[in-house]
Amino acid sequence: MSDPADDLIPSVFARDCASRGVLTNVTGKWGGLALAALHDGSYRFNALRRRVDGVSEKMLAQTLQALERDGLVRREVQATIPPRVEYSLTPLGARAAAKLKELIDLLEGEIGQVRAARAEYDRDHAAGVR
Amino acid sequence: MSDPADDLIPSVFARDCASRGVLTNVTGKWGGLALAALHDGSYRFNALRRRVDGVSEKMLAQTLQALERDGLVRREVQATIPPRVEYSLTPLGARAAAKLKELIDLLEGEIGQVRAARAEYDRDHAAGVR
DNA sequence: GTTGGTACTTTCTAATAGTTAGTGCATTCT
DNA sequence: AGAATGCACTAACTATTAGAAAGTACCAAC
């Protein structure tokens, strides 16, 4: 985006383009999984944390905040004790999540192929053959 | 994947599932961009580095190695001086890249909406309103 | 001679992820 | 009574990874 003319054409390939930033959030380790979970329906904070195995409260809170700021996730607060916060996808978030879900389904569906590739790669590189 | 029965059903939501690892590689900051660039055609190392603004040699080499190991990227070496290495997508890599490209096109296409959302978020949270 | 090209690897520094404890109220259990 | 659990985060500290910069060896061009 150093070329002013490029400002008019968003490109994730350009470091400073806003689309790079949102792509980084959407496809971040936890962002993608949060969006994919929310694709199945809205979640409260701890339910979402239980759904996405391995994410810490800190990383989840941070991720949801970024996604909310990007306009992909909606955060609705009820002033109850204990607090009750519900996360759901905005229309744009739903569109992004649908694309992510397709990618995820593909990778899950072809995991056998990936495993075979990894085994072959590790065999070929065990003796530093390269 | 702690439940043996779950071994039969790949899920990116399970921390130890192989599909989680490959999703992390594919949607990593540099992995996604490398796949998207290779979607447009094969690249040699430095050409790819110039295409993906902001990636270091180190991160690119590391990323391509992971993608190669997952069976998504093919690395072809010609024993020339200087060395000549060409990267291209495998059939599985091409399928994943196509999905990624759809997601990227969506985010690039809606970047105005993202910018507006960010502006609104920042306004609402400037005084710590939340 | 210097500079640039090739595709990485190595070493050190900077940044972020991750771990753990904390907040304050309510409910349930011992 | 105290302890544990729930809620949704935040703060402080530690661990890990990203990133910056230099290095490798050969060739070609200036």
Short mmCIF file of C-alpha atoms (C1' of nucleotides) in Angstrom, two decimals:
data_model
loop_
_atom_site.label_atom_id
_atom_site.label_comp_id
_atom_site.label_asym_id
_atom_site.label_seq_id
_atom_site.Cartn_x
_atom_site.Cartn_y
_atom_site.Cartn_z
CA MET A 1 0.00 0.00 0.00
CA SER A 2 3.05 2.24 -0.36
CA ASP A 3 1.79 3.22 -3.80
CA PRO A 4 -1.14 5.61 -3.34
CA ALA A 5 -2.88 4.08 -6.34
CA ASP A 6 -2.81 0.75 -4.51
CA ASP A 7 -4.86 2.29 -1.72
CA LEU A 8 -7.85 1.84 -3.94
CA ILE A 9 -7.29 -1.86 -4.42
CA PRO A 10 -7.30 -3.82 -1.18
CA SER A 11 -4.74 -6.61 -1.16
CA VAL A 12 -3.86 -8.99 1.61
CA PHE A 13 -0.43 -9.25 -0.02
CA ALA A 14 0.38 -5.66 0.96
CA ARG A 15 1.68 -5.46 4.53
CA ASP A 16 -0.04 -2.20 5.42
CA CYS A 17 -3.41 -2.92 3.87
CA ALA A 18 -6.27 -3.19 6.35
CA SER A 19 -7.31 -6.42 4.68
CA ARG A 20 -4.01 -7.93 5.81
CA GLY A 21 -4.91 -7.12 9.40
CA VAL A 22 -8.40 -8.58 9.28
CA LEU A 23 -7.13 -11.67 7.46
CA THR A 24 -4.59 -12.12 10.24
CA ASN A 25 -7.40 -11.93 12.82
CA VAL A 26 -9.75 -14.22 10.93
CA THR A 27 -7.15 -16.84 10.13
CA GLY A 28 -5.25 -16.54 13.41
CA LYS A 29 -4.96 -19.74 15.39
CA TRP A 30 -7.85 -18.90 17.72
CA GLY A 31 -9.78 -16.53 15.44
CA GLY A 32 -10.54 -19.17 12.86
CA LEU A 33 -11.70 -21.66 15.47
CA ALA A 34 -13.85 -19.12 17.29
CA LEU A 35 -15.54 -18.12 14.03
CA ALA A 36 -16.06 -21.76 13.10
CA ALA A 37 -17.66 -22.51 16.45
CA LEU A 38 -19.90 -19.45 16.25
CA HIS A 39 -20.91 -20.60 12.78
CA ASP A 40 -22.87 -23.32 14.58
CA GLY A 41 -24.66 -20.86 16.83
CA SER A 42 -24.09 -18.22 19.45
CA TYR A 43 -22.02 -19.02 22.54
CA ARG A 44 -21.34 -17.58 25.97
CA PHE A 45 -17.73 -17.04 26.88
CA ASN A 46 -16.96 -20.18 28.84
CA ALA A 47 -19.03 -22.40 26.57
CA LEU A 48 -17.00 -21.15 23.65
CA ARG A 49 -13.81 -21.79 25.60
CA ARG A 50 -14.88 -25.36 26.25
CA ARG A 51 -15.72 -25.80 22.57
CA VAL A 52 -12.32 -24.64 21.35
CA ASP A 53 -10.02 -27.09 23.10
CA GLY A 54 -6.74 -25.54 24.24
CA VAL A 55 -7.57 -21.83 24.19
CA SER A 56 -6.91 -19.83 27.33
CA GLU A 57 -9.30 -17.26 28.73
CA LYS A 58 -6.80 -14.61 27.88
CA MET A 59 -6.35 -15.63 24.25
CA LEU A 60 -10.08 -16.13 23.78
CA ALA A 61 -10.96 -12.75 25.24
CA GLN A 62 -8.29 -11.09 23.13
CA THR A 63 -9.42 -12.89 19.98
CA LEU A 64 -13.09 -12.12 20.44
CA GLN A 65 -12.29 -8.47 21.03
CA ALA A 66 -10.35 -8.26 17.78
CA LEU A 67 -13.11 -10.01 15.86
CA GLU A 68 -15.70 -7.73 17.42
CA ARG A 69 -13.67 -4.68 16.45
CA ASP A 70 -13.46 -5.96 12.86
CA GLY A 71 -17.24 -6.21 12.77
CA LEU A 72 -17.33 -9.99 12.50
CA VAL A 73 -18.56 -10.85 15.99
CA ARG A 74 -21.36 -9.33 18.06
CA ARG A 75 -21.05 -9.19 21.85
CA GLU A 76 -24.24 -8.80 23.85
CA VAL A 77 -24.04 -8.12 27.54
CA GLN A 78 -26.79 -8.69 30.10
CA ALA A 79 -26.21 -6.86 33.35
CA THR A 80 -26.76 -9.90 35.55
CA ILE A 81 -24.87 -11.43 38.43
CA PRO A 82 -22.98 -13.45 37.42
CA PRO A 83 -22.33 -11.54 34.21
CA ARG A 84 -23.84 -12.95 31.09
CA VAL A 85 -22.16 -12.22 27.76
CA GLU A 86 -23.24 -13.82 24.52
CA TYR A 87 -21.19 -13.91 21.32
CA SER A 88 -22.64 -14.36 17.87
CA LEU A 89 -21.67 -13.67 14.27
CA THR A 90 -22.58 -10.52 12.38
CA PRO A 91 -23.75 -11.00 8.79
CA LEU A 92 -20.18 -10.39 7.55
CA GLY A 93 -18.85 -12.72 10.21
CA ALA A 94 -21.26 -15.40 9.07
CA ARG A 95 -20.03 -15.07 5.49
CA ALA A 96 -16.40 -15.34 6.55
CA ALA A 97 -17.17 -18.26 8.85
CA ALA A 98 -18.92 -20.10 6.03
CA LYS A 99 -15.78 -19.86 3.90
CA LEU A 100 -13.63 -20.95 6.81
CA LYS A 101 -15.91 -23.87 7.47
CA GLU A 102 -15.48 -25.08 3.91
CA LEU A 103 -11.72 -24.98 4.34
CA ILE A 104 -11.97 -26.78 7.66
CA ASP A 105 -14.23 -29.47 6.23
CA LEU A 106 -11.74 -30.02 3.43
CA LEU A 107 -8.79 -30.38 5.80
CA GLU A 108 -10.70 -32.65 8.17
CA GLY A 109 -11.88 -34.73 5.24
CA GLU A 110 -8.40 -35.15 3.80
CA ILE A 111 -6.55 -35.64 7.05
CA GLY A 112 -5.52 -39.13 6.00
CA GLN A 113 -3.76 -37.68 3.00
CA VAL A 114 -2.01 -35.14 5.21
CA ARG A 115 -0.90 -37.85 7.60
CA ALA A 116 0.50 -39.88 4.72
CA ALA A 117 2.32 -36.84 3.38
CA ARG A 118 3.83 -36.15 6.77
CA ALA A 119 5.01 -39.73 7.15
CA GLU A 120 6.61 -39.64 3.73
CA TYR A 121 8.22 -36.26 4.39
CA ASP A 122 9.62 -37.41 7.71
CA ARG A 123 11.00 -40.56 6.07
CA ASP A 124 12.68 -38.56 3.35
CA HIS A 125 14.13 -36.07 5.78
CA ALA A 126 15.11 -38.34 8.66
CA ALA A 127 18.70 -38.59 7.40
CA GLY A 128 18.77 -34.96 6.38
CA VAL A 129 18.14 -36.04 2.81
CA ARG A 130 17.19 -32.90 1.00
CA MET B 1 -8.97 -36.49 20.64
CA SER B 2 -8.58 -37.72 24.22
CA ASP B 3 -11.54 -40.03 23.63
CA PRO B 4 -10.37 -42.94 21.48
CA ALA B 5 -13.69 -42.96 19.66
CA ASP B 6 -12.99 -39.38 18.60
CA ASP B 7 -9.86 -40.55 16.78
CA LEU B 8 -12.18 -41.65 14.01
CA ILE B 9 -13.72 -38.22 13.59
CA PRO B 10 -11.21 -35.52 12.75
CA SER B 11 -12.02 -32.22 14.41
CA VAL B 12 -10.10 -29.01 14.35
CA PHE B 13 -11.76 -28.21 17.68
CA ALA B 14 -9.75 -30.93 19.40
CA ARG B 15 -6.31 -29.72 20.39
CA ASP B 16 -4.47 -32.95 19.62
CA CYS B 17 -6.14 -33.75 16.32
CA ALA B 18 -3.84 -33.64 13.32
CA SER B 19 -6.39 -31.50 11.53
CA ARG B 20 -5.79 -28.79 14.14
CA GLY B 21 -2.10 -28.77 13.24
CA VAL B 22 -2.62 -28.54 9.50
CA LEU B 23 -5.29 -25.87 9.95
CA THR B 24 -2.79 -23.90 12.02
CA ASN B 25 -0.25 -24.17 9.19
CA VAL B 26 -2.73 -23.34 6.44
CA THR B 27 -4.28 -20.39 8.24
CA GLY B 28 -1.09 -19.16 9.86
CA LYS B 29 -0.17 -15.58 9.08
CA TRP B 30 2.32 -16.55 6.36
CA GLY B 31 0.88 -19.93 5.40
CA GLY B 32 -2.36 -18.49 4.12
CA LEU B 33 -0.60 -15.84 2.09
CA ALA B 34 1.92 -18.27 0.62
CA LEU B 35 -0.88 -20.61 -0.46
CA ALA B 36 -2.86 -17.72 -1.90
CA ALA B 37 0.14 -16.54 -3.92
CA LEU B 38 0.89 -20.06 -5.17
CA HIS B 39 -2.75 -20.31 -6.18
CA ASP B 40 -1.84 -17.90 -8.99
CA GLY B 41 1.07 -20.02 -10.17
CA SER B 42 4.37 -21.50 -9.07
CA TYR B 43 7.04 -19.26 -7.57
CA ARG B 44 10.72 -19.40 -6.79
CA PHE B 45 11.70 -18.55 -3.23
CA ASN B 46 12.65 -14.89 -3.55
CA ALA B 47 9.86 -14.16 -6.00
CA LEU B 48 7.41 -15.51 -3.46
CA ARG B 49 9.04 -13.42 -0.76
CA ARG B 50 8.61 -10.30 -2.84
CA ARG B 51 4.97 -11.21 -3.49
CA VAL B 52 4.13 -11.60 0.17
CA ASP B 53 5.06 -8.19 1.51
CA GLY B 54 6.56 -8.28 4.98
CA VAL B 55 7.61 -11.91 5.30
CA SER B 56 11.21 -12.63 6.28
CA GLU B 57 13.33 -15.28 4.60
CA LYS B 58 13.29 -17.19 7.81
CA MET B 59 9.52 -17.19 8.25
CA LEU B 60 8.95 -17.99 4.58
CA ALA B 61 11.37 -20.91 4.60
CA GLN B 62 9.84 -22.22 7.80
CA THR B 63 6.31 -21.84 6.45
CA LEU B 64 7.01 -23.50 3.12
CA GLN B 65 8.66 -26.40 4.87
CA ALA B 66 5.61 -26.97 7.04
CA LEU B 67 3.26 -26.76 4.05
CA GLU B 68 5.47 -29.15 2.10
CA ARG B 69 5.43 -31.60 4.97
CA ASP B 70 1.62 -31.42 5.11
CA GLY B 71 1.48 -32.33 1.44
CA LEU B 72 0.10 -29.00 0.29
CA VAL B 73 3.18 -27.57 -1.42
CA ARG B 74 5.64 -29.19 -3.82
CA ARG B 75 9.30 -28.14 -3.77
CA GLU B 76 11.34 -28.86 -6.87
CA VAL B 77 15.09 -28.36 -6.80
CA GLN B 78 17.34 -27.92 -9.78
CA ALA B 79 20.99 -28.50 -8.95
CA THR B 80 22.21 -25.27 -10.49
CA ILE B 81 24.51 -22.51 -9.32
CA PRO B 82 22.94 -20.40 -7.99
CA PRO B 83 20.39 -22.84 -6.60
CA ARG B 84 17.02 -22.87 -8.24
CA VAL B 85 14.03 -24.01 -6.18
CA GLU B 86 10.48 -23.80 -7.40
CA TYR B 87 7.39 -24.04 -5.22
CA SER B 88 3.97 -25.05 -6.46
CA LEU B 89 0.73 -26.42 -5.06
CA THR B 90 -0.13 -30.10 -4.88
CA PRO B 91 -3.69 -31.05 -5.83
CA LEU B 92 -4.72 -30.90 -2.16
CA GLY B 93 -2.88 -27.62 -1.76
CA ALA B 94 -4.76 -26.23 -4.73
CA ARG B 95 -8.09 -27.19 -3.19
CA ALA B 96 -7.18 -25.56 0.12
CA ALA B 97 -5.84 -22.47 -1.63
CA ALA B 98 -9.06 -22.12 -3.60
CA LYS B 99 -11.05 -22.00 -0.35
CA LEU B 100 -8.62 -19.55 1.14
CA LYS B 101 -8.84 -17.38 -1.92
CA GLU B 102 -12.61 -17.18 -1.54
CA LEU B 103 -12.19 -16.01 2.03
CA ILE B 104 -9.55 -13.49 1.01
CA ASP B 105 -11.71 -12.13 -1.80
CA LEU B 106 -14.55 -11.68 0.66
CA LEU B 107 -12.42 -9.78 3.17
CA GLU B 108 -10.83 -7.61 0.51
CA GLY B 109 -14.24 -6.92 -0.98
CA GLU B 110 -15.75 -5.90 2.35
CA ILE B 111 -12.80 -3.98 3.69
CA GLY B 112 -14.86 -0.79 3.78
CA GLN B 113 -17.31 -2.45 6.13
CA VAL B 114 -14.44 -3.61 8.33
CA ARG B 115 -12.98 -0.12 8.42
CA ALA B 116 -16.34 1.34 9.41
CA ALA B 117 -16.74 -1.29 12.13
CA ARG B 118 -13.29 -0.48 13.49
CA ALA B 119 -14.00 3.23 13.53
CA GLU B 120 -17.25 2.66 15.38
CA TYR B 121 -15.62 0.24 17.83
CA ASP B 122 -12.82 2.66 18.56
CA ARG B 123 -15.31 5.49 19.12
CA ASP B 124 -17.33 3.37 21.53
CA HIS B 125 -14.28 2.25 23.43
CA ALA B 126 -12.19 5.43 23.48
CA ALA B 127 -13.49 6.39 26.95
CA GLY B 128 -13.43 2.80 28.12
CA VAL B 129 -17.14 2.61 27.50
CA ARG B 130 -17.97 -1.06 27.74
"C1'" DG C 1 37.38 -4.53 -6.02
"C1'" DT C 2 31.90 -4.09 -4.98
"C1'" DT C 3 27.17 -5.34 -5.68
"C1'" DG C 4 23.54 -8.29 -6.77
"C1'" DG C 5 21.51 -12.74 -7.57
"C1'" DT C 6 20.26 -17.71 -5.70
"C1'" DA C 7 17.93 -20.31 -1.11
"C1'" DC C 8 18.28 -20.95 2.67
"C1'" DT C 9 20.56 -21.33 8.05
"C1'" DT C 10 22.26 -19.35 12.40
"C1'" DT C 11 22.35 -16.16 16.18
"C1'" DC C 12 20.44 -12.76 18.87
"C1'" DT C 13 16.48 -9.51 20.09
"C1'" DA C 14 11.61 -8.26 20.19
"C1'" DA C 15 6.98 -9.47 20.46
"C1'" DT C 16 3.28 -12.33 21.55
"C1'" DA C 17 1.30 -16.59 23.49
"C1'" DG C 18 0.53 -18.84 27.43
"C1'" DT C 19 0.18 -19.62 32.68
"C1'" DT C 20 -1.45 -18.27 36.88
"C1'" DA C 21 -3.68 -15.46 40.13
"C1'" DG C 22 -7.04 -12.05 40.89
"C1'" DT C 23 -11.84 -9.49 40.82
"C1'" DG C 24 -16.85 -9.56 43.22
"C1'" DC C 25 -21.15 -11.50 43.54
"C1'" DA C 26 -24.26 -15.64 43.99
"C1'" DT C 27 -25.16 -20.58 44.75
"C1'" DT C 28 -24.25 -25.15 46.43
"C1'" DC C 29 -21.92 -28.38 49.21
"C1'" DT C 30 -19.34 -29.95 53.41
"C1'" DA D 1 -18.64 -21.12 59.06
"C1'" DG D 2 -15.47 -22.37 54.90
"C1'" DA D 3 -14.62 -24.34 50.28
"C1'" DA D 4 -15.82 -24.97 45.65
"C1'" DT D 5 -18.15 -23.64 41.57
"C1'" DG D 6 -20.17 -20.51 38.36
"C1'" DC D 7 -19.85 -16.01 35.55
"C1'" DA D 8 -16.33 -12.97 32.21
"C1'" DC D 9 -12.92 -11.20 32.07
"C1'" DT D 10 -7.89 -8.54 33.53
"C1'" DA D 11 -3.07 -8.20 35.33
"C1'" DA D 12 1.47 -9.90 36.14
"C1'" DC D 13 4.89 -12.93 35.06
"C1'" DT D 14 7.11 -16.78 32.17
"C1'" DA D 15 7.73 -19.34 27.93
"C1'" DT D 16 7.73 -19.58 23.15
"C1'" DT D 17 7.94 -17.96 18.66
"C1'" DA D 18 8.42 -14.18 15.33
"C1'" DG D 19 11.43 -11.18 13.50
"C1'" DA D 20 16.06 -8.77 12.41
"C1'" DA D 21 20.45 -9.29 10.84
"C1'" DA D 22 24.41 -11.76 9.48
"C1'" DG D 23 26.29 -15.69 7.33
"C1'" DT D 24 27.14 -19.45 3.54
"C1'" DA D 25 29.34 -20.33 -1.48
"C1'" DC D 26 29.13 -19.78 -6.11
"C1'" DC D 27 28.37 -16.89 -10.30
"C1'" DA D 28 27.76 -12.60 -13.13
"C1'" DA D 29 27.87 -7.71 -13.91
"C1'" DC D 30 29.75 -3.28 -13.06
#
